[in-house]
Structure formats: structure tokens, C-alpha cells
Amino acid sequence: MREIIVIAIALAMMIPFYFLIVMAFKPDSEVITTSPYAPAQAPTANAFGEAWGAEGNKSLAMGMLNSIIITGGSVVLLVAIGSITAYAISRMPGRPGRLLRIMVLIAMILPFQLGMVPVYVAMRNLHLLGTYPGMIILYTGLFMPLAVFLYSGFAESIPRDYEEAANIDGASRFQSFVRVVFPLLGPATGTVAIMCGLIIWNDFFSPLIFLSGSDIPTLPVVVYSSVGELASRWNVIFAAVIISMIPILVYYLVAQKKFIQGFSGGLKS
């Protein structure tokens, strides 16, 4: 019975993807004349070519490149800074360590919208609006509490004996972290990279505000802009949505094992 319920829920969740794929492969003549429930009578992939073939700063290709740069840069900083921060907190004894853990949890709970205006003003004064570094710094700050939280569970479970052995062999504290501790944080690194990467890649609100009027719109903003330009040509719009899903979907499928291991380890703490 449980299996049937799970399968039914999974099928219900796949309904939007069914409409997405069916509409994307319909020719223009069938988009309005046929029911959205019905499969394409003469399926074609022309909508994908038209969606991808647009030129200029607001093309899917440029939007995907911008998203890759911003997402990749943010994930690298989150992994580099979040791992060593969680390691330092996990090795901090007594009240200071507990206080820092509470501050991390509070930072995770507080919504970003509360501080959006001061952040916007600060980025404008620093000339970071509409730039790659500005968005990378913004996302790094936004998701650093989540990265530290996910890393903390694994960092606390690593015995100190490994570090002490490395120190006896002449390694410094930083060297012992890089060569001994960080490789053991592999599942957590996969989780941080996938979870934060998924959120940043799909984020629409922040790029809409902080990249407004710039020449580097991210992929969700490009897809949103195409809705108004293409009007009722939903086959092209849905094709653009499918194209925007492919890179992050492949990324998730490749690293999903580490994602599950790291997320369960972070919750266990």
C-alpha cells in the first residue's frame, strides 16, 4: 500500500513535466488549436532551435554562461570558506563554540528580504551592482550559514586523532585541514555544492533586483523576459525552460549520492 501511495505521489508530481515536454514538442499550429493535454500530432524540435538560436545579451546561451559563472564562483567560495569555518567552530570548545552555532542557526532562519535594502545600498556604493563579483559575493554571504551548518555535522564526527597524527608528522593546522580533514568532508562538500548550486541556479528574485539593467542576466531572468517577447508561443517558452533545466539536472544526477550522504550527516548532528 505504501508503495502505491508513493508511486501515485510521484506520478502527480510528474504532471507539470508532462505538460512541459508535450507543449515543447508541438508545432506552432497545434499550440492553440489542440488541447494542452493531448500529445503532439506532428512532434517537432523546432522550438528548441528557436529558443536557443536567439542572439544578444538576453539569449539563452548568454544567460546560461552568466548562470554558470555566478553559480560556479559562489559554490567554490561556499565550499572553501564554509568548510574551514565549520571546522574551526567544531574545534572551538565551551561557550564560544555554542554561541557561534546558535548564530549560524539564526542566520539560516532570518529571511534575506529583511536586509535587502541595506545590502542593495552597500553594493551600489561599492559599485558591485550588475557585476559578476557582486552577485558571487552576495550569494556567498546568503548561503554561508547553510554551508557551515551542513559541514558542521561531518566536521564534528571526524576524530581529532587524524589531526594529531598529522601534527606529529610536522603538518601545520592549516595543512592538516587541507590534507586530512577536507578530504574526509567529501559527502558534505557534495551536498553544499548541489544544494546551494541548485538554489543559486534557479534563483530569480536576486538577479532581477541586483542585475537589473545590466548586460549579464542569469538564465531564469532570460526565460522570464522571453515570456513577454514571445507572447502566446508557449512551445518556444517551454523549450527554453527545458533547456535551462538540463545543466543543473545533469549536475544533480552525477553527484546525488554525495548529496544524500552529506545531507543526512548534517541533519544527524
CSV table of N, CA and C in Angstrom, one decimal, residues 164-257:
chain,number,residue,atom,x,y,z
A,164,GLU,N,46.0,15.1,15.1
A,164,GLU,CA,47.1,15.0,15.9
A,164,GLU,C,48.3,14.2,15.3
A,165,ALA,N,47.9,13.2,14.5
A,165,ALA,CA,48.9,12.4,13.8
A,165,ALA,C,49.6,13.2,12.7
A,166,ALA,N,48.8,14.1,12.1
A,166,ALA,CA,49.4,15.0,11.1
A,166,ALA,C,50.3,16.0,11.7
A,167,ASN,N,49.9,16.5,12.9
A,167,ASN,CA,50.7,17.5,13.6
A,167,ASN,C,52.1,16.9,14.0
A,168,ILE,N,52.0,15.6,14.5
A,168,ILE,CA,53.2,14.9,14.9
A,168,ILE,C,54.2,14.8,13.7
A,169,ASP,N,53.6,14.6,12.5
A,169,ASP,CA,54.4,14.4,11.3
A,169,ASP,C,55.0,15.8,10.8
A,170,GLY,N,54.6,16.9,11.5
A,170,GLY,CA,55.2,18.2,11.1
A,170,GLY,C,54.2,19.1,10.3
A,171,ALA,N,53.0,18.6,10.2
A,171,ALA,CA,52.0,19.5,9.4
A,171,ALA,C,51.5,20.6,10.3
A,172,SER,N,51.2,21.7,9.7
A,172,SER,CA,50.6,22.8,10.5
A,172,SER,C,49.1,22.6,10.6
A,173,ARG,N,48.4,23.5,11.3
A,173,ARG,CA,47.0,23.3,11.5
A,173,ARG,C,46.3,23.4,10.1
A,174,PHE,N,46.7,24.4,9.3
A,174,PHE,CA,46.1,24.5,8.0
A,174,PHE,C,46.4,23.4,7.1
A,175,GLN,N,47.6,22.9,7.1
A,175,GLN,CA,48.0,21.7,6.3
A,175,GLN,C,47.2,20.5,6.7
A,176,SER,N,47.0,20.3,8.0
A,176,SER,CA,46.3,19.1,8.5
A,176,SER,C,44.8,19.2,8.0
A,177,PHE,N,44.3,20.4,8.0
A,177,PHE,CA,42.9,20.6,7.5
A,177,PHE,C,42.8,20.3,6.0
A,178,VAL,N,43.7,20.8,5.2
A,178,VAL,CA,43.7,20.7,3.7
A,178,VAL,C,43.9,19.2,3.3
A,179,ARG,N,44.9,18.6,4.0
A,179,ARG,CA,45.4,17.2,3.5
A,179,ARG,C,44.6,16.1,4.2
A,180,VAL,N,44.1,16.3,5.4
A,180,VAL,CA,43.5,15.3,6.2
A,180,VAL,C,42.0,15.5,6.4
A,181,VAL,N,41.6,16.6,6.9
A,181,VAL,CA,40.2,16.9,7.2
A,181,VAL,C,39.3,17.1,6.0
A,182,PHE,N,39.7,18.0,5.1
A,182,PHE,CA,38.9,18.3,4.0
A,182,PHE,C,38.5,17.1,3.1
A,183,PRO,N,39.5,16.2,2.8
A,183,PRO,CA,39.1,15.1,2.0
A,183,PRO,C,38.0,14.2,2.7
A,184,LEU,N,38.0,14.2,4.0
A,184,LEU,CA,37.0,13.4,4.7
A,184,LEU,C,35.6,14.1,4.7
A,185,LEU,N,35.6,15.4,4.3
A,185,LEU,CA,34.4,16.1,4.2
A,185,LEU,C,33.7,16.0,2.8
A,186,GLY,N,34.2,15.0,2.1
A,186,GLY,CA,33.7,14.9,0.7
A,186,GLY,C,32.2,14.8,0.6
A,187,PRO,N,31.4,14.0,1.3
A,187,PRO,CA,30.0,14.0,1.2
A,187,PRO,C,29.3,15.3,1.5
A,188,ALA,N,29.9,16.0,2.5
A,188,ALA,CA,29.3,17.3,2.9
A,188,ALA,C,29.6,18.3,1.8
A,189,THR,N,30.8,18.2,1.2
A,189,THR,CA,31.1,19.1,0.0
A,189,THR,C,30.2,18.9,-1.1
A,190,GLY,N,29.8,17.6,-1.4
A,190,GLY,CA,28.9,17.3,-2.5
A,190,GLY,C,27.5,17.9,-2.2
A,191,THR,N,27.1,17.8,-0.9
A,191,THR,CA,25.8,18.4,-0.5
A,191,THR,C,25.8,19.9,-0.6
A,192,VAL,N,26.8,20.6,-0.1
A,192,VAL,CA,26.8,22.0,-0.2
A,192,VAL,C,26.8,22.5,-1.7
A,193,ALA,N,27.7,21.8,-2.5
A,193,ALA,CA,27.8,22.2,-3.9
A,193,ALA,C,26.4,22.0,-4.6
A,194,ILE,N,25.7,20.9,-4.4
A,194,ILE,CA,24.5,20.6,-5.1
A,194,ILE,C,23.4,21.4,-4.6
A,195,MET,N,23.2,21.5,-3.2
A,195,MET,CA,22.0,22.2,-2.7
A,195,MET,C,22.2,23.7,-3.0
A,196,CYS,N,23.3,24.3,-2.7
A,196,CYS,CA,23.5,25.7,-2.9
A,196,CYS,C,23.5,26.0,-4.4
A,197,GLY,N,24.1,25.1,-5.2
A,197,GLY,CA,24.1,25.3,-6.6
A,197,GLY,C,22.7,25.3,-7.2
A,198,LEU,N,21.9,24.4,-6.8
A,198,LEU,CA,20.5,24.3,-7.3
A,198,LEU,C,19.7,25.6,-6.9
A,199,ILE,N,19.9,26.1,-5.7
A,199,ILE,CA,19.2,27.3,-5.3
A,199,ILE,C,19.6,28.5,-6.1
A,200,ILE,N,21.0,28.6,-6.2
A,200,ILE,CA,21.5,29.8,-6.9
A,200,ILE,C,21.2,29.7,-8.4
A,201,TRP,N,21.3,28.6,-9.0
A,201,TRP,CA,20.9,28.4,-10.4
A,201,TRP,C,19.5,28.8,-10.7
A,202,ASN,N,18.6,28.4,-9.8
A,202,ASN,CA,17.2,28.7,-10.1
A,202,ASN,C,16.7,30.0,-9.5
A,203,ASP,N,17.5,30.7,-8.8
A,203,ASP,CA,17.1,31.9,-8.1
A,203,ASP,C,16.7,33.0,-9.2
A,204,PHE,N,15.5,33.6,-9.0
A,204,PHE,CA,15.0,34.6,-9.9
A,204,PHE,C,15.0,36.0,-9.3
A,205,PHE,N,14.7,36.0,-8.0
A,205,PHE,CA,14.5,37.3,-7.4
A,205,PHE,C,15.7,38.2,-7.3
A,206,SER,N,16.8,37.6,-6.8
A,206,SER,CA,18.0,38.3,-6.5
A,206,SER,C,18.6,38.9,-7.8
A,207,PRO,N,18.8,38.0,-8.9
A,207,PRO,CA,19.3,38.6,-10.1
A,207,PRO,C,18.4,39.7,-10.7
A,208,LEU,N,17.1,39.5,-10.6
A,208,LEU,CA,16.1,40.5,-11.1
A,208,LEU,C,16.4,41.9,-10.4
A,209,ILE,N,16.7,41.9,-9.1
A,209,ILE,CA,16.9,43.1,-8.4
A,209,ILE,C,18.4,43.6,-8.6
A,210,PHE,N,19.3,42.8,-8.4
A,210,PHE,CA,20.7,43.2,-8.3
A,210,PHE,C,21.4,43.3,-9.7
A,211,LEU,N,20.8,42.7,-10.7
A,211,LEU,CA,21.4,42.7,-12.1
A,211,LEU,C,20.4,43.5,-13.0
A,212,SER,N,19.5,44.2,-12.5
A,212,SER,CA,18.5,45.0,-13.3
A,212,SER,C,19.3,46.0,-14.1
A,213,GLY,N,19.0,46.0,-15.4
A,213,GLY,CA,19.6,46.9,-16.3
A,213,GLY,C,21.0,46.6,-16.8
A,214,SER,N,21.6,45.5,-16.3
A,214,SER,CA,22.9,45.1,-16.7
A,214,SER,C,22.9,44.2,-18.0
A,215,ASP,N,24.1,43.9,-18.4
A,215,ASP,CA,24.2,43.0,-19.6
A,215,ASP,C,24.5,41.6,-19.3
A,216,ILE,N,24.4,41.2,-18.0
A,216,ILE,CA,24.7,39.8,-17.6
A,216,ILE,C,23.5,39.2,-16.9
A,217,PRO,N,22.3,39.1,-17.5
A,217,PRO,CA,21.2,38.5,-16.9
A,217,PRO,C,21.4,37.0,-16.7
A,218,THR,N,20.9,36.4,-15.7
A,218,THR,CA,21.0,35.0,-15.5
A,218,THR,C,19.9,34.3,-16.3
A,219,LEU,N,20.0,32.9,-16.3
A,219,LEU,CA,19.1,32.2,-17.1
A,219,LEU,C,17.6,32.3,-16.7
A,220,PRO,N,17.3,32.3,-15.4
A,220,PRO,CA,15.8,32.5,-15.1
A,220,PRO,C,15.3,33.8,-15.5
A,221,VAL,N,16.1,34.9,-15.5
A,221,VAL,CA,15.7,36.2,-15.9
A,221,VAL,C,15.5,36.2,-17.4
A,222,VAL,N,16.4,35.5,-18.2
A,222,VAL,CA,16.3,35.5,-19.6
A,222,VAL,C,15.0,34.7,-20.0
A,223,VAL,N,14.7,33.6,-19.3
A,223,VAL,CA,13.5,32.9,-19.6
A,223,VAL,C,12.2,33.8,-19.3
A,224,TYR,N,12.3,34.5,-18.2
A,224,TYR,CA,11.2,35.4,-17.8
A,224,TYR,C,11.0,36.5,-18.9
A,225,SER,N,12.1,37.0,-19.4
A,225,SER,CA,12.0,38.1,-20.4
A,225,SER,C,11.4,37.5,-21.7
A,226,SER,N,11.7,36.3,-22.0
A,226,SER,CA,11.2,35.7,-23.2
A,226,SER,C,9.7,35.5,-23.2
A,227,VAL,N,9.1,35.4,-22.0
A,227,VAL,CA,7.6,35.2,-21.9
A,227,VAL,C,6.9,36.3,-22.5
A,228,GLY,N,7.4,37.6,-22.2
A,228,GLY,CA,6.7,38.7,-22.7
A,228,GLY,C,7.0,38.9,-24.2
A,229,GLU,N,8.2,38.6,-24.7
A,229,GLU,CA,8.6,38.8,-26.1
A,229,GLU,C,7.9,37.8,-27.0
A,230,LEU,N,7.7,36.5,-26.5
A,230,LEU,CA,7.1,35.5,-27.4
A,230,LEU,C,5.6,35.4,-27.2
A,231,ALA,N,5.0,36.1,-26.3
A,231,ALA,CA,3.6,36.2,-26.1
A,231,ALA,C,3.0,34.8,-26.0
A,232,SER,N,2.2,34.3,-27.0
A,232,SER,CA,1.5,33.1,-26.9
A,232,SER,C,2.2,31.9,-27.5
A,233,ARG,N,3.5,32.0,-27.8
A,233,ARG,CA,4.2,30.9,-28.4
A,233,ARG,C,4.8,30.1,-27.2
A,234,TRP,N,3.9,29.3,-26.6
A,234,TRP,CA,4.3,28.6,-25.4
A,234,TRP,C,5.2,27.4,-25.7
A,235,ASN,N,5.2,26.9,-26.9
A,235,ASN,CA,6.1,25.8,-27.2
A,235,ASN,C,7.6,26.3,-27.1
A,236,VAL,N,7.8,27.5,-27.6
A,236,VAL,CA,9.2,28.0,-27.5
A,236,VAL,C,9.6,28.4,-26.1
A,237,ILE,N,8.6,28.9,-25.3
A,237,ILE,CA,8.8,29.3,-23.9
A,237,ILE,C,9.1,28.0,-23.1
A,238,PHE,N,8.3,26.9,-23.3
A,238,PHE,CA,8.6,25.7,-22.6
A,238,PHE,C,9.9,25.0,-23.0
A,239,ALA,N,10.2,25.2,-24.3
A,239,ALA,CA,11.5,24.6,-24.8
A,239,ALA,C,12.7,25.4,-24.0
A,240,ALA,N,12.5,26.7,-23.9
A,240,ALA,CA,13.6,27.4,-23.2
A,240,ALA,C,13.7,27.0,-21.7
A,241,VAL,N,12.5,26.6,-21.1
A,241,VAL,CA,12.5,26.2,-19.7
A,241,VAL,C,13.2,24.8,-19.6
A,242,ILE,N,13.0,23.9,-20.6
A,242,ILE,CA,13.6,22.6,-20.5
A,242,ILE,C,15.1,22.8,-20.7
A,243,ILE,N,15.6,23.6,-21.6
A,243,ILE,CA,17.0,23.9,-21.9
A,243,ILE,C,17.6,24.4,-20.6
A,244,SER,N,17.0,25.3,-19.9
A,244,SER,CA,17.5,25.8,-18.6
A,244,SER,C,17.6,24.8,-17.5
A,245,MET,N,16.8,23.7,-17.6
A,245,MET,CA,16.9,22.7,-16.6
A,245,MET,C,18.0,21.6,-16.8
A,246,ILE,N,18.4,21.5,-18.0
A,246,ILE,CA,19.3,20.4,-18.4
A,246,ILE,C,20.6,20.4,-17.6
A,247,PRO,N,21.4,21.6,-17.6
A,247,PRO,CA,22.7,21.5,-16.9
A,247,PRO,C,22.6,21.2,-15.4
A,248,ILE,N,21.7,21.8,-14.7
A,248,ILE,CA,21.6,21.5,-13.3
A,248,ILE,C,21.1,20.2,-13.0
A,249,LEU,N,20.2,19.6,-13.9
A,249,LEU,CA,19.7,18.3,-13.7
A,249,LEU,C,20.8,17.2,-13.9
A,250,VAL,N,21.6,17.4,-14.9
A,250,VAL,CA,22.8,16.5,-15.1
A,250,VAL,C,23.7,16.6,-13.9
A,251,TYR,N,24.0,17.8,-13.5
A,251,TYR,CA,24.9,18.0,-12.3
A,251,TYR,C,24.4,17.3,-11.1
A,252,TYR,N,23.1,17.3,-10.9
A,252,TYR,CA,22.5,16.7,-9.7
A,252,TYR,C,22.6,15.1,-9.8
A,253,LEU,N,22.3,14.6,-11.0
A,253,LEU,CA,22.3,13.2,-11.2
A,253,LEU,C,23.7,12.6,-11.0
A,254,VAL,N,24.7,13.4,-11.4
A,254,VAL,CA,26.1,12.9,-11.3
A,254,VAL,C,26.5,12.8,-9.8
A,255,ALA,N,26.1,13.8,-9.0
A,255,ALA,CA,26.6,13.9,-7.6
A,255,ALA,C,25.5,13.6,-6.6
A,256,GLN,N,24.4,13.0,-6.9
A,256,GLN,CA,23.3,12.8,-6.0
A,256,GLN,C,23.7,11.9,-4.8
A,257,LYS,N,24.6,10.9,-5.0
A,257,LYS,CA,25.0,10.0,-3.9
A,257,LYS,C,25.6,10.8,-2.8
